[in-house]
């Protein structure tokens, strides 16, 4: 509200827009707020001296208000393409504005326009509602209020054209619909399966962010179902999709998603490392199958193949090393749960990834990969109730090393 009022006092129009308005109308507490204004980014910075201008494809201002960051964007106009004329294209490039490539995908998004222009260039009608602080009204050019009442997600304009402009809109349609408990309007859903492969042209880092929004949420399992139904999961996780028919695969993934959703609802921390460990484990298990048949044990095979699975996954969805490393550690610890003699349980329990690996073991047992007895033993061990088998007899090699170190003289037993 401070940002809206300050822009108004400086002589500019300013509206709350997008997810903040949509969620408030749906009775959901918004996570963030966006502001749309007729002030250019540089003019916003003149009003708010601490504002920071960001973005090249979509230039906007980040304004700090209290402990929050408010995104302030200038009204945008509809896309322009080079085919609209050489003069207009040159003007567009000079203004660093909204340009499309030959496939219709947005390259730059900085053509400034009016409030009405801005409404029609937004993705979904429910995201094109503007709260005006001067008279406490909601401005609606696209029928967003009607769609809120009808509980449906509808694209503004021709769906195929809008998806080609930005294929991520297909993922957003699923996420927003399930977040609000709405349906995707028939015409909006119709082209998705045919256009799903367009996601392969989206930068992997952007898809990683979208995957987290889809799966680190209270609606994680419903998002998973809809992504599969619309052919989107198969593009995002092709290795995993190829394993979905195998016994236990969906059980393991759904268990992870259900657990994640429960933690989100309880406001507990969640980590992408555990999520990706579950999503990619079926692909790793499939890759290891032939090696295990040839006599390699699980402990040898996991490190050998985990890197290959992760490398293939980042061809579509990026996986930063800060998450891929703990993911691979969770995998690598799985064989160690079978080693329960001597001090091995103690050393495993001291590992920083032990708790995540234990939770992953529970998922694998539910999927039929491990025994309930193994899980029960480790549960009791953590409670201090599980008997630990003694270590094996004296190790001759270890005894010889001790003698060399201490100068001990061999004696007969």
Short mmCIF file of C-alpha atoms in Angstrom, two decimals:
data_model
loop_
_atom_site.label_atom_id
_atom_site.label_comp_id
_atom_site.label_asym_id
_atom_site.label_seq_id
_atom_site.Cartn_x
_atom_site.Cartn_y
_atom_site.Cartn_z
CA UNK A 1 0.00 0.00 0.00
CA UNK A 2 2.90 2.36 0.72
CA UNK A 3 4.32 1.71 -2.75
CA UNK A 4 0.93 2.36 -4.38
CA UNK A 5 0.40 5.59 -2.46
CA UNK A 6 3.95 6.88 -3.06
CA UNK A 7 3.64 6.34 -6.81
CA UNK A 8 0.26 8.08 -6.76
CA UNK A 9 1.67 11.08 -4.89
CA UNK A 10 4.42 11.28 -7.51
CA UNK A 11 1.76 11.64 -10.23
CA UNK A 12 1.71 8.08 -11.58
CA UNK A 13 -1.01 5.44 -11.90
CA UNK A 14 -0.34 2.39 -9.74
CA UNK A 15 -2.29 -0.85 -9.26
CA UNK A 16 -1.89 -4.07 -7.33
CA UNK A 17 -2.03 -6.82 -9.95
CA UNK A 18 -1.60 -10.52 -10.64
CA UNK A 19 -1.38 -13.32 -8.11
CA UNK A 20 -1.84 -11.06 -5.10
CA UNK A 21 -5.26 -9.85 -6.27
CA UNK A 22 -6.24 -13.30 -7.53
CA UNK A 23 -5.36 -15.06 -4.28
CA UNK A 24 -7.10 -12.45 -2.10
CA UNK A 25 -10.27 -12.88 -4.15
CA UNK A 26 -9.98 -16.66 -3.70
CA UNK A 27 -9.51 -16.34 0.05
CA UNK A 28 -5.84 -17.37 -0.03
CA UNK A 29 -3.06 -15.49 1.76
CA UNK A 30 -0.74 -14.16 -1.01
CA UNK A 31 2.97 -14.88 -0.78
CA UNK A 32 3.98 -11.73 -2.60
CA UNK A 33 2.55 -8.64 -4.26
CA UNK A 34 3.21 -7.09 -7.67
CA UNK A 35 2.52 -3.53 -8.73
CA UNK A 36 1.83 -2.25 -12.25
CA UNK A 37 2.31 1.41 -13.09
CA UNK A 38 2.65 3.85 -15.97
CA UNK A 39 6.01 4.98 -14.53
CA UNK A 40 9.04 3.76 -16.47
CA UNK A 41 11.62 1.72 -14.51
CA UNK A 42 13.96 4.71 -14.26
CA UNK A 43 11.09 6.87 -12.99
CA UNK A 44 10.25 4.26 -10.36
CA UNK A 45 13.85 4.47 -9.20
CA UNK A 46 13.53 8.25 -8.95
CA UNK A 47 10.55 7.80 -6.61
CA UNK A 48 12.20 5.05 -4.56
CA UNK A 49 15.89 5.79 -4.22
CA UNK A 50 16.65 2.29 -2.94
CA UNK A 51 14.87 0.58 -5.82
CA UNK A 52 16.95 -1.81 -7.92
CA UNK A 53 16.34 -2.26 -11.65
CA UNK A 54 16.60 -5.85 -12.84
CA UNK A 55 16.00 -7.91 -15.96
CA UNK A 56 16.80 -7.61 -19.61
CA UNK A 57 14.01 -9.61 -21.25
CA UNK A 58 11.53 -8.05 -18.80
CA UNK A 59 12.87 -4.89 -17.14
CA UNK A 60 11.32 -3.97 -13.81
CA UNK A 61 12.09 -2.44 -10.42
CA UNK A 62 12.46 -4.15 -7.06
CA UNK A 63 11.28 -1.80 -4.32
CA UNK A 64 12.01 -2.62 -0.70
CA UNK A 65 9.04 -1.93 1.56
CA UNK A 66 9.69 -2.89 5.16
CA UNK A 67 11.04 -6.44 5.01
CA UNK A 68 9.40 -7.20 1.64
CA UNK A 69 10.48 -6.82 -1.98
CA UNK A 70 7.69 -5.43 -4.17
CA UNK A 71 8.04 -5.97 -7.93
CA UNK A 72 7.03 -2.82 -9.79
CA UNK A 73 6.54 -3.25 -13.55
CA UNK A 74 5.64 -0.67 -16.18
CA UNK A 75 2.48 -1.28 -18.23
CA UNK A 76 3.38 -3.47 -21.21
CA UNK A 77 1.83 -3.61 -24.69
CA UNK A 78 1.12 -6.57 -27.00
CA UNK A 79 3.99 -8.37 -28.80
CA UNK A 80 5.59 -7.04 -31.93
CA UNK A 81 7.28 -9.26 -34.50
CA UNK A 82 9.86 -8.36 -37.15
CA UNK A 83 7.22 -9.14 -39.81
CA UNK A 84 5.24 -6.07 -38.77
CA UNK A 85 7.59 -3.88 -40.75
CA UNK A 86 11.21 -2.85 -40.82
CA UNK A 87 10.54 0.56 -39.32
CA UNK A 88 8.62 -0.86 -36.38
CA UNK A 89 11.20 -3.60 -35.81
CA UNK A 90 14.03 -1.06 -35.71
CA UNK A 91 12.03 1.07 -33.29
CA UNK A 92 11.42 -2.02 -31.16
CA UNK A 93 15.09 -2.88 -31.01
CA UNK A 94 16.00 0.70 -30.16
CA UNK A 95 13.52 0.62 -27.27
CA UNK A 96 14.71 -2.84 -26.10
CA UNK A 97 11.07 -3.85 -26.34
CA UNK A 98 8.86 -6.85 -26.90
CA UNK A 99 10.23 -9.00 -29.75
CA UNK A 100 9.29 -12.52 -30.86
CA UNK A 101 11.41 -15.13 -32.55
CA UNK A 102 10.26 -16.99 -35.65
CA UNK A 103 8.50 -19.61 -33.49
CA UNK A 104 6.53 -16.95 -31.64
CA UNK A 105 8.53 -17.13 -28.40
CA UNK A 106 9.09 -13.87 -26.51
CA UNK A 107 12.68 -12.61 -26.64
CA UNK A 108 12.19 -9.16 -25.13
CA UNK A 109 9.22 -7.78 -23.24
CA UNK A 110 9.72 -4.05 -22.82
CA UNK A 111 7.14 -2.39 -25.09
CA UNK A 112 5.39 0.06 -22.81
CA UNK A 113 1.67 0.75 -23.17
CA UNK A 114 -1.53 1.61 -21.34
CA UNK A 115 -3.34 -0.17 -18.52
CA UNK A 116 -5.66 -1.84 -21.03
CA UNK A 117 -2.68 -2.92 -23.16
CA UNK A 118 -1.11 -4.41 -20.05
CA UNK A 119 -4.25 -6.39 -19.21
CA UNK A 120 -4.50 -8.02 -22.64
CA UNK A 121 -0.87 -9.07 -22.75
CA UNK A 122 -1.05 -10.99 -19.44
CA UNK A 123 -1.40 -14.77 -19.50
CA UNK A 124 -4.61 -15.78 -17.71
CA UNK A 125 -7.74 -13.73 -17.09
CA UNK A 126 -7.55 -14.30 -13.32
CA UNK A 127 -4.04 -12.79 -13.36
CA UNK A 128 -5.21 -9.63 -15.19
CA UNK A 129 -7.20 -8.07 -12.35
CA UNK A 130 -6.03 -4.68 -11.06
CA UNK A 131 -6.76 -3.32 -7.61
CA UNK A 132 -7.00 0.47 -7.66
CA UNK A 133 -6.21 2.01 -4.31
CA UNK A 134 -7.69 5.44 -5.13
CA UNK A 135 -11.28 4.11 -5.04
CA UNK A 136 -10.73 0.54 -3.71
CA UNK A 137 -12.07 -1.06 -6.91
CA UNK A 138 -10.96 -3.95 -9.13
CA UNK A 139 -10.41 -3.09 -12.79
CA UNK A 140 -11.17 -5.97 -15.19
CA UNK A 141 -10.77 -5.73 -18.98
CA UNK A 142 -10.68 -9.47 -19.77
CA UNK A 143 -13.46 -11.18 -17.84
CA UNK A 144 -11.27 -12.30 -14.99
CA UNK A 145 -13.96 -11.73 -12.36
CA UNK A 146 -16.38 -13.93 -14.32
CA UNK A 147 -13.75 -16.67 -14.46
CA UNK A 148 -13.15 -16.36 -10.72
CA UNK A 149 -16.88 -16.98 -10.21
CA UNK A 150 -16.87 -19.84 -12.77
CA UNK A 151 -13.73 -21.24 -11.07
CA UNK A 152 -11.78 -21.71 -14.28
CA UNK A 153 -8.35 -20.83 -15.66
CA UNK A 154 -8.60 -19.28 -19.12
CA UNK A 155 -5.88 -17.87 -21.34
CA UNK A 156 -6.25 -14.39 -22.78
CA UNK A 157 -6.23 -14.66 -26.57
CA UNK A 158 -5.54 -17.67 -28.80
CA UNK A 159 -4.17 -20.50 -26.60
CA UNK A 160 -1.71 -21.91 -29.14
CA UNK A 161 -0.26 -18.46 -29.85
CA UNK A 162 0.07 -17.67 -26.16
CA UNK A 163 1.78 -21.00 -25.40
CA UNK A 164 4.22 -20.46 -28.25
CA UNK A 165 5.06 -17.04 -26.85
CA UNK A 166 5.95 -18.65 -23.53
CA UNK A 167 5.65 -22.46 -23.15
CA UNK A 168 5.96 -22.18 -19.35
CA UNK A 169 2.33 -20.99 -19.40
CA UNK A 170 1.34 -24.65 -19.79
CA UNK A 171 2.95 -25.43 -16.42
CA UNK A 172 1.47 -22.31 -14.84
CA UNK A 173 -2.01 -23.32 -15.97
CA UNK A 174 -1.70 -26.59 -14.05
CA UNK A 175 -0.19 -25.01 -10.96
CA UNK A 176 -2.60 -22.09 -10.65
CA UNK A 177 -5.67 -24.26 -11.35
CA UNK A 178 -4.76 -26.70 -8.59
CA UNK A 179 -3.72 -23.98 -6.17
CA UNK A 180 -7.14 -22.35 -6.49
CA UNK A 181 -9.09 -25.58 -6.91
CA UNK A 182 -10.21 -24.42 -10.38
CA UNK A 183 -10.52 -26.26 -13.69
CA UNK A 184 -8.53 -25.42 -16.80
CA UNK A 185 -10.97 -24.10 -19.40
CA UNK A 186 -11.46 -26.56 -22.29
CA UNK A 187 -9.95 -24.37 -25.04
CA UNK A 188 -7.03 -23.46 -22.77
CA UNK A 189 -6.24 -27.14 -22.08
CA UNK A 190 -6.81 -28.42 -25.62
CA UNK A 191 -3.43 -27.61 -27.27
CA UNK A 192 -1.20 -28.50 -24.31
CA UNK A 193 -0.48 -32.15 -25.13
CA UNK A 194 0.40 -31.28 -28.74
CA UNK A 195 2.63 -28.34 -27.71
CA UNK A 196 4.28 -29.94 -24.65
CA UNK A 197 7.59 -30.43 -26.51
CA UNK A 198 7.97 -26.64 -26.67
CA UNK A 199 9.25 -26.88 -23.10
CA UNK A 200 12.52 -28.30 -24.44
CA UNK A 201 13.33 -24.80 -25.75
CA UNK A 202 12.91 -23.21 -22.30
CA UNK A 203 16.11 -22.65 -20.26
CA UNK A 204 16.63 -25.45 -17.76
CA UNK A 205 17.09 -23.03 -14.85
CA UNK A 206 13.65 -21.56 -15.45
CA UNK A 207 12.08 -25.01 -15.62
CA UNK A 208 13.81 -25.92 -12.34
CA UNK A 209 12.07 -22.98 -10.65
CA UNK A 210 8.72 -24.02 -12.11
CA UNK A 211 9.20 -27.65 -11.01
CA UNK A 212 9.83 -26.49 -7.44
CA UNK A 213 6.63 -24.42 -7.51
CA UNK A 214 4.70 -27.44 -8.77
CA UNK A 215 6.10 -30.09 -6.42
CA UNK A 216 7.16 -28.22 -3.28
CA UNK A 217 3.54 -27.32 -2.66
CA UNK A 218 0.43 -28.58 -0.90
CA UNK A 219 -0.96 -29.61 -4.31
CA UNK A 220 2.12 -31.61 -5.32
CA UNK A 221 0.37 -34.92 -6.03
CA UNK A 222 -2.49 -33.34 -8.02
CA UNK A 223 0.07 -31.40 -10.06
CA UNK A 224 1.90 -34.68 -10.76
CA UNK A 225 -1.31 -36.31 -12.01
CA UNK A 226 -2.20 -33.40 -14.28
CA UNK A 227 1.30 -33.09 -15.69
CA UNK A 228 1.19 -36.76 -16.70
CA UNK A 229 -2.30 -36.46 -18.15
CA UNK A 230 -1.31 -33.45 -20.29
CA UNK A 231 2.00 -34.97 -21.44
CA UNK A 232 4.10 -32.38 -19.62
CA UNK A 233 5.79 -34.64 -17.06
CA UNK A 234 7.08 -36.82 -19.90
CA UNK A 235 8.95 -33.79 -21.30
CA UNK A 236 10.27 -32.56 -17.96
CA UNK A 237 11.41 -35.99 -16.68
CA UNK A 238 11.76 -38.30 -19.69
CA UNK A 239 13.90 -40.88 -17.86
CA UNK A 240 11.40 -41.18 -15.01
CA UNK A 241 8.40 -41.20 -17.34
CA UNK A 242 9.86 -44.25 -19.11
CA UNK A 243 9.78 -46.12 -15.76
CA UNK A 244 6.29 -45.20 -14.58
CA UNK A 245 4.88 -48.56 -15.67
CA UNK A 246 7.27 -50.46 -13.41
CA UNK A 247 6.13 -51.90 -10.08
CA UNK A 248 6.48 -49.53 -7.16
CA UNK A 249 7.61 -46.46 -9.13
CA UNK A 250 4.45 -44.42 -8.72
CA UNK A 251 4.16 -45.56 -5.11
CA UNK A 252 7.61 -44.18 -4.32
CA UNK A 253 7.06 -40.87 -6.14
CA UNK A 254 3.61 -40.35 -4.67
CA UNK A 255 4.95 -41.09 -1.21
CA UNK A 256 7.56 -38.37 -1.63
CA UNK A 257 5.01 -35.88 -2.97
CA UNK A 258 2.53 -36.65 -0.18
CA UNK A 259 5.23 -36.21 2.44
CA UNK A 260 6.35 -32.94 0.86
CA UNK A 261 2.78 -31.62 0.73
CA UNK A 262 2.26 -32.49 4.39
CA UNK A 263 5.44 -30.63 5.39
CA UNK A 264 4.40 -27.59 3.35
CA UNK A 265 0.99 -27.52 5.02
CA UNK A 266 2.70 -27.75 8.44
CA UNK A 267 5.12 -24.98 7.41
CA UNK A 268 8.12 -27.30 7.81
CA UNK A 269 11.24 -27.00 5.61
CA UNK A 270 11.43 -28.98 2.36
CA UNK A 271 14.42 -29.55 0.10
CA UNK A 272 14.68 -30.03 -3.65
CA UNK A 273 17.42 -32.63 -3.06
CA UNK A 274 14.97 -35.11 -1.52
CA UNK A 275 12.34 -34.35 -4.17
CA UNK A 276 14.73 -35.02 -7.03
CA UNK A 277 16.12 -38.09 -5.27
CA UNK A 278 12.61 -39.58 -5.43
CA UNK A 279 11.83 -38.37 -8.95
CA UNK A 280 15.07 -39.71 -10.44
CA UNK A 281 15.56 -42.88 -8.37
CA UNK A 282 13.45 -44.99 -10.78
CA UNK A 283 15.73 -43.92 -13.64
CA UNK A 284 18.82 -44.75 -11.57
CA UNK A 285 17.40 -48.12 -10.56
CA UNK A 286 16.63 -48.87 -14.20
CA UNK A 287 20.16 -47.89 -15.25
CA UNK A 288 21.66 -50.13 -12.55
CA UNK A 289 19.59 -53.20 -13.40
CA UNK A 290 21.95 -54.71 -15.96
CA UNK A 291 25.03 -54.00 -13.83
CA UNK A 292 23.47 -55.77 -10.83
CA UNK A 293 22.53 -58.73 -13.03
CA UNK A 294 26.21 -58.95 -14.02
CA UNK A 295 27.29 -59.33 -10.41
CA UNK A 296 27.97 -55.76 -9.25
CA UNK A 297 26.58 -54.88 -5.84
CA UNK A 298 24.43 -51.82 -5.12
CA UNK A 299 27.19 -49.92 -3.35
CA UNK A 300 29.44 -50.13 -6.42
CA UNK A 301 26.71 -49.42 -8.95
CA UNK A 302 25.08 -46.32 -7.46
CA UNK A 303 28.12 -43.99 -7.71
CA UNK A 304 28.86 -45.29 -11.19
CA UNK A 305 25.42 -44.49 -12.63
CA UNK A 306 24.12 -41.60 -10.51
CA UNK A 307 26.20 -39.04 -12.35
CA UNK A 308 24.91 -40.23 -15.72
CA UNK A 309 21.29 -39.99 -14.60
CA UNK A 310 21.79 -36.48 -13.21
CA UNK A 311 23.64 -35.37 -16.36
CA UNK A 312 20.85 -36.58 -18.61
CA UNK A 313 18.21 -34.88 -16.46
CA UNK A 314 19.83 -31.44 -16.73
CA UNK A 315 19.33 -31.59 -20.49
CA UNK A 316 15.74 -30.55 -19.73
CA UNK A 317 15.43 -29.36 -16.12
CA UNK A 318 18.47 -27.86 -14.45
CA UNK A 319 19.60 -29.32 -11.13
CA UNK A 320 22.07 -27.06 -9.29
CA UNK A 321 25.02 -28.81 -7.69
CA UNK A 322 23.96 -27.68 -4.22
CA UNK A 323 21.00 -30.03 -4.66
CA UNK A 324 22.42 -32.73 -6.93
CA UNK A 325 25.28 -33.49 -4.51
CA UNK A 326 23.03 -34.23 -1.48
CA UNK A 327 20.66 -36.12 -3.80
CA UNK A 328 23.47 -38.46 -4.81
CA UNK A 329 24.53 -38.82 -1.17
CA UNK A 330 20.99 -39.91 -0.24
CA UNK A 331 21.23 -42.56 -2.95
CA UNK A 332 24.75 -43.66 -1.97
CA UNK A 333 23.75 -44.21 1.67
CA UNK A 334 20.99 -46.72 0.83
CA UNK A 335 23.23 -49.85 0.73
CA UNK A 336 24.76 -48.91 4.09
CA UNK A 337 21.46 -49.50 5.88
CA UNK A 338 22.10 -53.22 5.44
CA UNK A 339 25.39 -53.04 7.39
CA UNK A 340 24.23 -53.22 10.98
CA UNK A 341 27.13 -54.82 12.84
CA UNK A 342 29.77 -53.18 15.00
CA UNK A 343 30.04 -49.40 14.84
CA UNK A 344 28.66 -49.13 11.32
CA UNK A 345 25.19 -48.00 12.44
CA UNK A 346 26.78 -45.34 14.63
CA UNK A 347 28.89 -44.01 11.77
CA UNK A 348 25.93 -44.02 9.38
CA UNK A 349 23.69 -42.22 11.88
CA UNK A 350 26.36 -39.51 12.23
CA UNK A 351 26.27 -38.76 8.49
CA UNK A 352 24.72 -35.32 7.74
CA UNK A 353 22.36 -36.90 5.18
CA UNK A 354 21.29 -39.75 7.46
CA UNK A 355 17.81 -38.46 8.23
CA UNK A 356 16.99 -37.78 4.57
CA UNK A 357 18.43 -41.16 3.60
CA UNK A 358 16.36 -42.88 6.31
CA UNK A 359 13.19 -41.16 5.08
CA UNK A 360 14.09 -42.30 1.57
CA UNK A 361 14.55 -45.86 2.85
CA UNK A 362 10.98 -45.72 4.18
CA UNK A 363 9.73 -44.69 0.72
CA UNK A 364 11.63 -47.56 -0.88
CA UNK A 365 10.18 -50.04 1.60
CA UNK A 366 6.65 -48.78 0.90
CA UNK A 367 7.37 -49.33 -2.80
CA UNK A 368 8.44 -52.92 -2.12
CA UNK A 369 12.17 -52.41 -2.63
CA UNK A 370 13.18 -53.02 0.99
CA UNK A 371 11.75 -54.98 3.91
CA UNK A 372 9.67 -53.52 6.70
CA UNK A 373 12.03 -55.33 9.09
CA UNK A 374 14.96 -53.20 7.94
CA UNK A 375 13.00 -49.98 8.42
CA UNK A 376 11.76 -51.13 11.83
CA UNK A 377 15.31 -51.95 12.96
CA UNK A 378 16.58 -48.48 12.05
CA UNK A 379 13.57 -46.85 13.66
CA UNK A 380 14.27 -48.71 16.89
CA UNK A 381 18.00 -47.99 16.61
CA UNK A 382 17.30 -44.25 16.61
CA UNK A 383 15.18 -44.77 19.72
CA UNK A 384 18.01 -46.70 21.35
CA UNK A 385 16.14 -50.02 21.34
CA UNK A 386 17.72 -52.01 18.49
CA UNK A 387 20.40 -54.59 19.40
CA UNK A 388 23.55 -54.03 17.33
CA UNK A 389 25.23 -57.24 16.16
CA UNK A 390 28.87 -57.44 17.27
CA UNK A 391 31.62 -56.81 14.77
CA UNK A 392 33.35 -59.79 13.19
CA UNK A 393 36.46 -61.48 14.65
CA UNK A 394 39.94 -59.93 14.68
CA UNK A 395 41.05 -58.54 11.35
CA UNK A 396 44.57 -59.89 10.52
CA UNK A 397 45.43 -56.91 8.31
CA UNK A 398 44.35 -54.44 10.98
CA UNK A 399 46.37 -56.36 13.60
CA UNK A 400 49.52 -56.28 11.44
CA UNK A 401 49.12 -52.52 10.91
CA UNK A 402 48.80 -52.01 14.67
CA UNK A 403 51.98 -54.03 15.28
CA UNK A 404 53.96 -51.99 12.78
CA UNK A 405 52.67 -48.76 14.34
CA UNK A 406 53.36 -49.76 17.96
CA UNK A 407 56.36 -52.06 17.54
CA UNK A 408 54.43 -54.89 19.19
CA UNK A 409 56.08 -58.33 19.01
CA UNK A 410 53.88 -61.13 17.60
CA UNK A 411 52.91 -63.71 20.19
CA UNK A 412 51.15 -67.00 19.86
CA UNK A 413 47.54 -67.17 20.96
#
